[in-house]
XYZ file of N, CA and C in Angstrom:
270
model
N 0.835 -1.168 0.000
C 0.000 0.000 0.000
C 0.875 1.224 0.000
N 0.351 2.320 -0.515
C 1.133 3.537 -0.627
C 0.577 4.672 0.211
N 1.481 5.535 0.666
C 1.115 6.714 1.451
C 1.713 7.941 0.805
N 0.975 9.044 0.871
C 1.456 10.344 0.439
C 1.073 11.318 1.529
N 2.040 12.102 1.991
C 1.750 13.100 3.004
C 3.011 13.556 3.691
N 2.906 14.655 4.408
C 4.028 15.207 5.163
C 5.261 15.368 4.269
N 5.042 15.722 2.992
C 6.143 15.945 2.067
C 6.873 14.692 1.636
N 6.229 13.537 1.714
C 6.897 12.284 1.379
C 5.934 11.300 0.728
N 6.501 10.308 0.052
C 5.749 9.182 -0.516
C 6.474 7.917 -0.098
N 5.731 6.896 0.305
C 6.363 5.633 0.682
C 5.330 4.522 0.699
N 5.826 3.300 0.802
C 4.944 2.146 0.900
C 5.092 1.525 2.286
N 4.071 0.742 2.666
C 4.054 0.073 3.966
C 3.286 -1.239 3.813
N 3.404 -2.098 4.806
C 2.703 -3.391 4.801
C 1.517 -3.341 5.748
N 0.372 -3.749 5.253
C -0.856 -3.748 6.039
C -0.803 -4.801 7.146
N -1.115 -4.380 8.378
C -1.162 -5.305 9.512
C -2.589 -5.610 9.942
N -3.429 -4.588 9.980
C -4.798 -4.741 10.459
C -5.683 -3.724 9.749
N -6.947 -4.093 9.541
C -7.875 -3.251 8.795
C -9.249 -3.302 9.437
N -9.901 -2.151 9.539
C -11.286 -2.085 10.000
C -12.005 -1.041 9.152
N -13.275 -0.845 9.406
C -14.023 0.164 8.654
C -13.642 1.576 9.094
N -12.907 1.693 10.199
C -12.536 3.002 10.740
C -11.096 3.403 10.441
N -10.235 2.407 10.157
C -8.836 2.731 9.931
C -8.006 1.478 9.734
N -6.695 1.636 9.831
C -5.801 0.500 9.636
C -4.491 0.736 10.350
N -3.728 -0.336 10.517
C -2.379 -0.224 11.055
C -1.424 -0.861 10.061
N -0.210 -0.310 10.010
C 0.779 -0.765 9.048
C 2.137 -0.937 9.707
N 2.936 -1.777 9.070
C 4.335 -1.934 9.431
C 5.136 -1.062 8.477
N 5.983 -0.201 9.038
C 6.762 0.697 8.200
C 7.965 1.206 8.976
N 9.072 1.370 8.283
C 10.241 1.969 8.918
C 10.111 3.495 8.953
N 9.178 4.022 8.170
C 8.910 5.463 8.180
C 8.135 5.828 9.442
N 8.502 6.932 10.040
C 7.808 7.376 11.238
C 7.053 8.665 10.942
N 5.755 8.625 11.207
C 4.919 9.813 11.067
C 4.376 10.157 12.440
N 4.382 11.423 12.770
C 3.875 11.855 14.068
C 2.360 11.762 14.128
N 1.837 11.500 15.318
C 0.385 11.528 15.526
C -0.126 12.895 15.095
N -1.253 12.891 14.396
C -1.834 14.127 13.897
C -1.481 14.436 12.454
N -0.521 13.691 11.867
C -0.149 13.900 10.472
C -1.273 13.411 9.559
N -1.687 14.250 8.620
C -2.730 13.893 7.663
C -2.063 13.320 6.414
N -2.587 12.189 5.931
C -2.015 11.502 4.768
C -3.124 11.096 3.805
N -2.722 10.770 2.588
C -3.584 10.096 1.612
C -2.998 8.716 1.451
N -3.849 7.703 1.340
C -3.344 6.347 1.171
C -4.069 5.646 0.049
N -3.417 4.638 -0.494
C -3.995 3.854 -1.577
C -3.645 2.388 -1.419
N -4.631 1.523 -1.668
C -4.441 0.081 -1.603
C -5.052 -0.520 -2.863
N -4.267 -1.319 -3.574
C -4.779 -1.964 -4.781
C -5.742 -3.084 -4.396
N -6.939 -3.043 -4.964
C -7.965 -4.060 -4.757
C -8.383 -4.545 -6.142
N -7.956 -5.747 -6.500
C -8.164 -6.257 -7.852
C -7.567 -5.262 -8.854
N -8.401 -4.713 -9.723
C -7.911 -3.782 -10.734
C -8.241 -2.330 -10.396
N -8.638 -2.087 -9.162
C -8.985 -0.740 -8.717
C -8.089 -0.357 -7.540
N -8.109 0.914 -7.179
C -7.331 1.381 -6.042
C -8.255 2.059 -5.047
N -8.251 1.542 -3.817
C -8.964 2.170 -2.703
C -8.143 3.378 -2.270
N -8.792 4.521 -2.177
C -8.119 5.746 -1.744
C -8.893 6.375 -0.598
N -8.154 6.932 0.359
C -8.803 7.601 1.488
C -7.875 8.646 2.074
N -8.472 9.648 2.646
C -7.731 10.591 3.470
C -7.740 10.028 4.884
N -6.633 10.190 5.608
C -6.541 9.608 6.938
C -5.640 10.465 7.818
N -5.716 10.222 9.117
C -4.872 10.916 10.083
C -4.164 9.884 10.952
N -2.885 10.095 11.180
C -2.124 9.191 12.047
C -2.600 9.391 13.481
N -3.029 8.306 14.117
C -3.523 8.369 15.496
C -2.491 7.878 16.508
N -1.647 6.926 16.106
C -0.621 6.422 17.027
C 0.537 5.848 16.223
N 1.690 5.728 16.888
C 2.847 5.128 16.224
C 3.701 4.397 17.241
N 4.416 3.408 16.749
C 5.405 2.691 17.535
C 6.721 2.870 16.815
N 7.661 3.524 17.457
C 8.949 3.838 16.825
C 9.597 2.593 16.232
N 9.967 2.689 14.958
C 10.643 1.603 14.280
C 9.761 0.445 13.867
N 8.466 0.494 14.195
C 7.570 -0.618 13.871
C 6.457 -0.230 12.912
N 5.822 0.893 13.137
C 4.726 1.290 12.268
C 3.801 2.280 12.937
N 2.609 2.408 12.373
C 1.651 3.377 12.890
C 0.226 2.973 12.526
N -0.734 3.642 13.163
C -2.154 3.400 12.902
C -2.795 4.697 12.445
N -3.697 4.586 11.465
C -4.414 5.760 10.968
C -5.917 5.550 11.079
N -6.615 6.655 11.197
C -8.079 6.673 11.179
C -8.502 7.307 9.858
N -9.451 6.672 9.162
C -9.948 7.234 7.907
C -10.715 8.519 8.202
N -10.469 9.533 7.393
C -11.172 10.809 7.524
C -12.220 10.984 6.433
N -11.866 10.607 5.215
C -12.807 10.773 4.111
C -12.522 9.782 3.010
N -13.592 9.374 2.336
C -13.493 8.514 1.158
C -14.799 8.621 0.396
N -14.754 8.290 -0.875
C -15.952 8.330 -1.702
C -16.795 7.081 -1.432
N -18.069 7.087 -1.836
C -18.883 5.875 -1.710
C -18.263 4.685 -2.449
N -17.636 4.928 -3.606
C -16.986 3.844 -4.344
C -15.817 3.283 -3.534
N -15.045 4.157 -2.900
C -13.937 3.692 -2.075
C -14.439 2.943 -0.845
N -15.561 3.360 -0.293
C -16.159 2.646 0.846
C -16.511 1.213 0.422
N -17.054 1.040 -0.797
C -17.382 -0.295 -1.308
C -16.112 -1.127 -1.517
N -15.048 -0.502 -2.031
C -13.771 -1.215 -2.199
C -13.207 -1.640 -0.840
N -13.320 -0.766 0.157
C -12.848 -1.100 1.504
C -13.589 -2.317 2.035
N -14.883 -2.356 1.829
C -15.672 -3.510 2.284
C -15.212 -4.795 1.587
N -14.988 -4.736 0.271
C -14.498 -5.917 -0.461
C -13.157 -6.384 0.071
N -12.256 -5.433 0.322
C -10.944 -5.776 0.850
C -11.064 -6.405 2.239
N -11.881 -5.806 3.074
C -12.075 -6.328 4.433
C -12.627 -7.756 4.395
N -13.633 -7.989 3.569
C -14.216 -9.328 3.474
C -13.214 -10.340 2.935
N -12.390 -9.926 1.987
C -11.374 -10.817 1.443
C -10.354 -11.195 2.521
N -9.926 -10.215 3.310
C -8.928 -10.478 4.347
C -9.509 -11.278 5.513
N -10.798 -11.134 5.767
C -11.440 -11.843 6.874
C -11.743 -13.296 6.540
N -11.765 -13.622 5.247
C -12.073 -14.974 4.795
C -10.887 -15.898 5.062
N -11.158 -17.118 5.564
C -10.046 -18.048 5.756
C -9.425 -18.432 4.410
N -8.128 -18.703 4.394
C -7.480 -19.071 3.126
C -8.048 -20.351 2.557
N -8.067 -20.448 1.232
C -8.553 -21.668 0.558
C -7.605 -22.799 0.819
N -8.162 -24.003 0.952
C -7.338 -25.200 1.216
C -6.871 -25.829 -0.056
């Protein structure tokens, strides 16, 4: 997944996802209160949202709360969440 904000662009690995926000593993450190734009590829589309960093763990990653997204992005988020919540195929 990709992040843009605070004068930087970088990628991070998704750790946890909910309808309210997500947490990621990243060597990049963003301070709480930093506003970012993020994107996650879902099939052939990209989920995009504005978000704010709510917490961080130095050297490990951070958590963001979604601030805004379009109805289409909300539907993509739901698809992504359902895909991740499904047990892997045997």
